[in-house]
């Protein structure tokens, strides 16, 4: 996610100009936006007069800029777009004011968002921005005598290193460990969450064995993938097979799974845990929350008109944070989030047990 500008506007609101660069960014935005926000961007629209009769434009939509007061937000995962609907409150054509319009936001569309941002919404924007600026997956492609290292951001790849070394073959061959040591040094310097080790033949397996003996800290990060080539072609094969997306998803799932496993263990033992809005709210007021766990869908629903809780979800989050608790928003897309949903969509790991 690109955040192009930020500025304070009237009424204590903030205006942020963003450019989503991936489907992940659109997914994040659905949890940043809520009814009452003001969202603006370029769009197309069939012109409508005040008498609500459609003017004949030959079936073509006309380009214009609109700002809408948000009423509904819907993420269309398989259409790769975010639909944001509401009443037009500003427009490059004044005769369109007051009509309902839906902005279809896609990758690379510039969007202006004006609202009072809540802490978790700020965190989502920061997470999406950091994911673009700081790649979290490295792809190392290896063959006899050569290795290449690429990083993967949410949008595209970048070559970071090309290494040549001995093949270990021939009468005067030098040990291949020189190549593997240099590759390990490059990977060690990179702050990534996961490494995909790919390439043809058995060289990658030999590299992994070398790392296991000499660079054990790398081995836990490595996933191996077979490819027919190295370098750009090898990276293309890795991406085509969906290996990077799988690793990125597993990284988030692993973090959420650890938290939910700890929660269920504590619940089973009657230890330091709480779940459900009433119990969690009580823990927040006592300052007992070490980590608040809340489901993204539940957070969004409880902020809207269809919320089911008698308690204000933002009050719970705010109180937990003010008293030193961390807040983790779980994705409803992954199994740990589904487990949290079964517990009411909100739970907490506590500093001490509540009586």
Coordinates of C-alpha atoms in Angstrom, one line a residue:
X1 CA 0.0 0.0 0.0
X2 CA 1.3 3.4 -0.9
X3 CA 0.4 6.2 1.5
X4 CA 0.9 9.3 -0.6
X5 CA -0.1 12.0 1.8
X6 CA -1.8 12.7 5.2
X7 CA -3.3 15.9 6.5
X8 CA -5.6 17.0 9.3
X9 CA -8.9 18.4 8.3
X10 CA -11.8 20.1 10.1
X11 CA -13.6 18.3 12.9
X12 CA -10.6 16.3 14.1
X13 CA -10.6 14.1 11.0
X14 CA -7.7 13.1 8.9
X15 CA -7.4 12.8 5.1
X16 CA -5.2 10.1 3.7
X17 CA -4.4 9.5 0.1
X18 CA -3.7 5.8 -0.6
X19 CA -2.9 3.6 -3.6
X20 CA -3.7 -0.1 -3.0
X21 CA -1.1 -2.2 -4.8
X22 CA -2.4 -5.7 -4.3
X23 CA -5.5 -7.7 -3.4
X24 CA -4.2 -7.8 0.2
X25 CA -4.3 -4.0 0.3
X26 CA -8.0 -4.0 -0.9
X27 CA -8.7 -6.6 1.8
X28 CA -7.1 -4.4 4.4
X29 CA -9.1 -1.4 3.3
X30 CA -12.4 -3.1 3.9
X31 CA -11.6 -3.1 7.6
X32 CA -10.3 0.5 7.6
X33 CA -13.4 2.0 6.0
X34 CA -16.8 2.2 7.8
X35 CA -20.1 4.0 7.4
X36 CA -19.8 7.8 7.9
X37 CA -16.4 8.0 6.3
X38 CA -15.8 10.2 3.3
X39 CA -14.1 8.5 0.3
X40 CA -13.2 10.1 -3.0
X41 CA -11.7 9.0 -6.3
X42 CA -12.0 9.0 -10.0
X43 CA -14.9 6.9 -11.4
X44 CA -17.3 6.6 -14.3
X45 CA -21.1 7.1 -14.2
X46 CA -24.1 7.3 -16.4
X47 CA -25.4 10.8 -16.0
X48 CA -28.7 11.1 -14.1
X49 CA -30.8 14.3 -14.0
X50 CA -32.8 15.5 -10.9
X51 CA -36.0 14.1 -12.4
X52 CA -34.3 10.7 -12.1
X53 CA -34.5 10.1 -15.9
X54 CA -31.5 8.6 -17.5
X55 CA -30.0 10.9 -20.2
X56 CA -29.1 9.0 -23.4
X57 CA -25.3 8.8 -23.5
X58 CA -25.2 6.0 -26.0
X59 CA -24.7 3.4 -23.2
X60 CA -21.3 4.8 -22.3
X61 CA -20.3 5.9 -18.8
X62 CA -18.8 9.3 -18.3
X63 CA -15.6 9.8 -16.3
X64 CA -15.8 12.1 -13.3
X65 CA -14.4 12.6 -9.7
X66 CA -16.8 11.9 -6.8
X67 CA -16.7 12.0 -3.0
X68 CA -19.2 9.8 -1.2
X69 CA -20.4 9.5 2.3
X70 CA -19.8 5.8 2.9
X71 CA -22.8 3.6 3.6
X72 CA -21.6 0.2 2.7
X73 CA -18.3 -1.6 2.0
X74 CA -18.0 -5.0 0.2
X75 CA -14.8 -6.8 -0.7
X76 CA -15.2 -9.0 -3.8
X77 CA -12.3 -11.4 -3.5
X78 CA -12.7 -13.1 -6.8
X79 CA -13.4 -10.0 -8.8
X80 CA -10.3 -8.3 -7.3
X81 CA -12.1 -5.2 -6.2
X82 CA -13.5 -3.3 -3.3
X83 CA -17.0 -1.8 -3.7
X84 CA -17.6 1.3 -1.6
X85 CA -21.1 2.8 -1.9
X86 CA -22.9 5.9 -0.6
X87 CA -24.4 9.3 -1.3
X88 CA -22.4 11.7 -3.6
X89 CA -21.5 14.7 -1.4
X90 CA -19.0 16.3 -3.8
X91 CA -18.5 15.8 -7.5
X92 CA -16.9 17.3 -10.6
X93 CA -20.6 17.6 -11.9
X94 CA -22.8 19.4 -9.4
X95 CA -26.0 17.9 -11.0
X96 CA -24.9 14.5 -9.5
X97 CA -24.9 15.6 -5.9
X98 CA -27.2 13.6 -3.7
X99 CA -27.4 10.5 -5.9
X100 CA -26.1 7.1 -4.7
X101 CA -22.9 5.8 -6.3
X102 CA -20.6 2.9 -5.9
X103 CA -16.8 3.3 -6.3
X104 CA -15.2 0.1 -7.6
X105 CA -11.7 0.3 -6.2
X106 CA -9.1 -1.9 -7.9
X107 CA -5.3 -2.2 -7.6
X108 CA -3.5 1.0 -8.5
X109 CA -6.6 3.2 -8.0
X110 CA -5.8 6.3 -6.0
X111 CA -8.3 6.9 -3.2
X112 CA -8.8 9.7 -0.7
X113 CA -10.1 8.6 2.7
X114 CA -11.3 11.2 5.3
X115 CA -12.3 9.9 8.8
X116 CA -11.3 9.7 12.4
X117 CA -9.0 6.7 12.4
X118 CA -9.1 4.2 15.2
X119 CA -5.8 2.6 16.5
X120 CA -6.4 -0.8 14.8
X121 CA -7.3 1.0 11.5
X122 CA -4.0 3.0 11.7
X123 CA -2.2 -0.3 12.4
X124 CA -3.7 -1.9 9.3
X125 CA -2.6 0.9 7.1
X126 CA 0.9 0.8 8.6
X127 CA 1.0 -3.0 8.2
X128 CA 0.0 -2.7 4.5
X129 CA 2.5 0.0 3.9
X130 CA 5.4 -1.9 5.6
X131 CA 4.5 -5.0 3.6
X132 CA 5.2 -3.0 0.4
X133 CA 8.4 -1.4 1.6
X134 CA 9.9 -4.3 3.5
X135 CA 9.7 -7.6 1.6
X136 CA 9.1 -10.5 3.9
X137 CA 10.0 -13.4 1.6
X138 CA 13.3 -14.2 -0.2
X139 CA 13.6 -16.6 -3.1
X140 CA 17.0 -18.2 -3.4
X141 CA 17.5 -20.2 -6.7
X142 CA 20.5 -22.5 -6.8
X143 CA 22.3 -24.6 -9.3
X144 CA 25.8 -25.9 -9.8
X145 CA 28.2 -23.0 -9.6
X146 CA 25.6 -20.2 -9.2
X147 CA 22.9 -18.8 -6.9
X148 CA 20.5 -15.9 -7.2
X149 CA 18.5 -14.1 -4.5
X150 CA 15.3 -12.2 -5.1
X151 CA 13.0 -10.5 -2.6
X152 CA 9.2 -10.6 -3.0
X153 CA 7.1 -7.6 -2.1
X154 CA 3.3 -7.5 -2.3
X155 CA 3.8 -6.2 -5.9
X156 CA 6.7 -7.7 -7.9
X157 CA 10.1 -9.1 -7.3
X158 CA 13.6 -7.6 -7.1
X159 CA 17.0 -9.3 -7.6
X160 CA 19.2 -8.7 -4.6
X161 CA 22.3 -10.8 -5.3
X162 CA 23.9 -13.0 -7.9
X163 CA 26.6 -15.4 -6.7
X164 CA 29.0 -17.5 -8.7
X165 CA 31.2 -20.2 -7.1
X166 CA 32.9 -23.6 -7.6
X167 CA 30.9 -26.5 -8.9
X168 CA 32.7 -29.1 -6.9
X169 CA 33.5 -31.0 -10.1
X170 CA 36.8 -31.6 -12.1
X171 CA 40.3 -32.4 -11.2
X172 CA 41.0 -29.0 -9.5
X173 CA 37.6 -28.5 -8.1
X174 CA 37.1 -26.4 -5.0
X175 CA 34.5 -27.3 -2.4
X176 CA 30.9 -26.1 -3.1
X177 CA 30.8 -24.9 0.5
X178 CA 32.2 -21.6 -0.7
X179 CA 29.1 -21.0 -2.8
X180 CA 26.8 -22.1 0.0
X181 CA 28.6 -20.0 2.6
X182 CA 28.3 -16.9 0.5
X183 CA 24.6 -17.6 -0.1
X184 CA 24.1 -18.1 3.6
X185 CA 25.8 -14.8 4.3
X186 CA 23.5 -12.9 1.9
X187 CA 20.4 -14.5 3.4
X188 CA 21.5 -13.9 6.9
X189 CA 21.7 -10.1 6.2
X190 CA 18.1 -10.0 5.0
X191 CA 15.3 -9.3 7.4
X192 CA 12.8 -11.8 6.0
X193 CA 10.2 -14.0 7.6
X194 CA 10.6 -16.9 5.1
X195 CA 13.0 -18.2 2.4
X196 CA 12.1 -20.3 -0.6
X197 CA 15.0 -22.4 -1.7
X198 CA 14.5 -23.5 -5.3
X199 CA 16.3 -24.8 -8.4
X200 CA 16.8 -27.9 -10.6
X201 CA 18.4 -31.1 -9.5
X202 CA 19.9 -31.8 -6.0
X203 CA 22.0 -28.7 -5.5
X204 CA 19.3 -27.0 -3.3
X205 CA 19.1 -30.1 -1.1
X206 CA 22.9 -30.0 -0.7
X207 CA 22.7 -26.3 0.2
X208 CA 20.0 -27.1 2.8
X209 CA 22.2 -29.8 4.4
X210 CA 25.1 -27.3 4.5
X211 CA 22.8 -24.7 6.2
X212 CA 21.7 -27.3 8.7
X213 CA 25.3 -27.9 9.8
X214 CA 26.5 -24.3 9.6
X215 CA 23.6 -21.9 9.6
X216 CA 20.9 -23.5 11.7
X217 CA 19.0 -20.3 12.2
X218 CA 18.2 -20.2 8.5
X219 CA 16.8 -23.7 8.2
X220 CA 13.5 -23.0 10.1
X221 CA 12.7 -20.3 7.5
X222 CA 13.3 -22.5 4.4
X223 CA 10.7 -24.1 2.2
X224 CA 12.0 -26.0 -0.9
X225 CA 10.5 -25.9 -4.3
X226 CA 11.5 -27.7 -7.5
X227 CA 12.1 -25.5 -10.6
X228 CA 13.7 -26.2 -13.9
X229 CA 15.7 -23.0 -13.9
X230 CA 17.3 -20.4 -11.7
X231 CA 17.3 -16.6 -11.7
X232 CA 14.4 -14.7 -13.1
X233 CA 13.0 -17.9 -14.8
X234 CA 13.2 -19.8 -11.6
X235 CA 11.5 -17.1 -9.7
X236 CA 8.7 -17.0 -12.2
X237 CA 8.1 -20.7 -11.7
X238 CA 8.0 -20.2 -7.9
X239 CA 5.5 -17.4 -8.3
X240 CA 3.4 -19.3 -10.8
X241 CA 3.1 -22.3 -8.4
X242 CA 1.8 -20.0 -5.7
X243 CA 4.6 -20.9 -3.3
X244 CA 5.1 -17.4 -2.1
X245 CA 1.5 -16.8 -1.3
X246 CA 1.4 -20.1 0.6
X247 CA 4.4 -19.1 2.7
X248 CA 3.1 -15.6 3.4
X249 CA -0.2 -17.1 4.5
X250 CA 1.4 -19.7 6.7
X251 CA 3.5 -17.0 8.4
X252 CA 0.4 -15.2 9.5
X253 CA -1.4 -18.4 10.4
X254 CA 1.5 -19.5 12.5
X255 CA 1.4 -16.4 14.6
X256 CA -2.3 -16.5 15.1
X257 CA -2.2 -20.2 15.7
X258 CA 0.3 -19.8 18.5
X259 CA -2.0 -17.2 20.2
X260 CA -5.1 -19.3 19.8
X261 CA -3.4 -22.5 21.1
X262 CA -2.2 -20.6 24.1
X263 CA -5.7 -19.3 24.7
X264 CA -7.3 -22.7 24.5
X265 CA -4.7 -24.3 26.7
X266 CA -5.3 -21.6 29.4
X267 CA -9.1 -22.1 29.1
X268 CA -8.8 -25.8 29.5
X269 CA -6.6 -25.3 32.6
X270 CA -8.9 -22.6 34.0
X271 CA -5.9 -20.3 33.9
X272 CA -5.3 -16.7 32.8
X273 CA -7.8 -16.3 30.0
X274 CA -11.1 -14.6 29.2
X275 CA -13.5 -14.9 26.2
X276 CA -16.8 -13.3 25.2
X277 CA -17.5 -9.6 25.3
X278 CA -18.6 -9.3 28.9
X279 CA -15.7 -11.3 30.4
X280 CA -13.1 -9.5 28.2
X281 CA -14.6 -6.1 29.0
X282 CA -14.3 -6.9 32.7
X283 CA -10.7 -7.9 32.2
X284 CA -9.9 -4.7 30.3
X285 CA -11.4 -2.6 33.1
X286 CA -9.2 -4.3 35.6
X287 CA -6.1 -3.8 33.5
X288 CA -5.6 -7.6 33.3
X289 CA -5.3 -8.0 29.5
X290 CA -1.9 -9.0 28.3
X291 CA -3.1 -9.5 24.7
X292 CA -6.5 -8.9 23.3
X293 CA -7.6 -11.2 20.5
X294 CA -10.4 -10.0 18.2
X295 CA -11.8 -11.2 14.9
X296 CA -11.7 -8.7 12.0
X297 CA -15.3 -9.5 10.9
X298 CA -16.6 -9.2 14.4
X299 CA -14.8 -5.9 14.9
X300 CA -16.3 -4.5 11.8
X301 CA -19.8 -5.7 12.5
X302 CA -19.9 -4.4 16.1
X303 CA -18.9 -1.0 14.8
X304 CA -21.8 -0.9 12.5
X305 CA -25.6 -0.7 12.9
X306 CA -25.9 -4.5 12.9
X307 CA -23.8 -5.0 16.0
X308 CA -25.1 -7.5 18.6
X309 CA -23.2 -6.6 21.7
X310 CA -24.5 -4.4 24.4
X311 CA -20.9 -3.2 25.0
X312 CA -19.0 -0.8 22.7
X313 CA -16.2 -2.8 21.0
X314 CA -14.1 0.3 20.6
X315 CA -14.3 1.0 24.3
X316 CA -13.0 -2.5 25.0
X317 CA -10.1 -2.1 22.6
X318 CA -9.2 1.4 23.8
X319 CA -9.3 0.4 27.5
X320 CA -7.1 -2.7 26.8
X321 CA -4.5 -0.5 25.0
X322 CA -4.6 2.3 27.6
X323 CA -3.8 -0.2 30.3
X324 CA -0.8 -1.8 28.5
X325 CA -2.4 -4.6 26.6
X326 CA -1.5 -5.6 23.0
X327 CA -4.2 -6.0 20.4
X328 CA -4.1 -8.7 17.7
X329 CA -6.8 -8.6 15.0
X330 CA -7.3 -12.1 13.6
X331 CA -8.2 -12.8 10.0
X332 CA -11.5 -14.6 9.5
X333 CA -10.0 -16.2 6.4
X334 CA -7.7 -18.6 8.4
X335 CA -8.5 -21.5 10.8
X336 CA -7.3 -19.7 14.0
X337 CA -9.8 -16.9 13.2
X338 CA -12.5 -19.5 12.8
X339 CA -11.6 -20.9 16.3
X340 CA -11.8 -17.4 17.7
X341 CA -15.2 -17.0 16.1
X342 CA -16.5 -20.0 18.0
X343 CA -15.5 -18.3 21.2
X344 CA -17.6 -15.2 20.4
X345 CA -15.0 -13.4 18.2
X346 CA -13.2 -11.8 21.2
X347 CA -10.9 -13.2 23.8
X348 CA -7.9 -12.3 25.9
X349 CA -4.7 -13.7 27.4
X350 CA -4.5 -12.2 30.9
X351 CA -1.7 -11.1 33.2
X352 CA -3.5 -12.7 36.1
X353 CA -6.5 -14.8 36.7
X354 CA -9.8 -13.1 37.4
X355 CA -11.9 -14.6 40.2

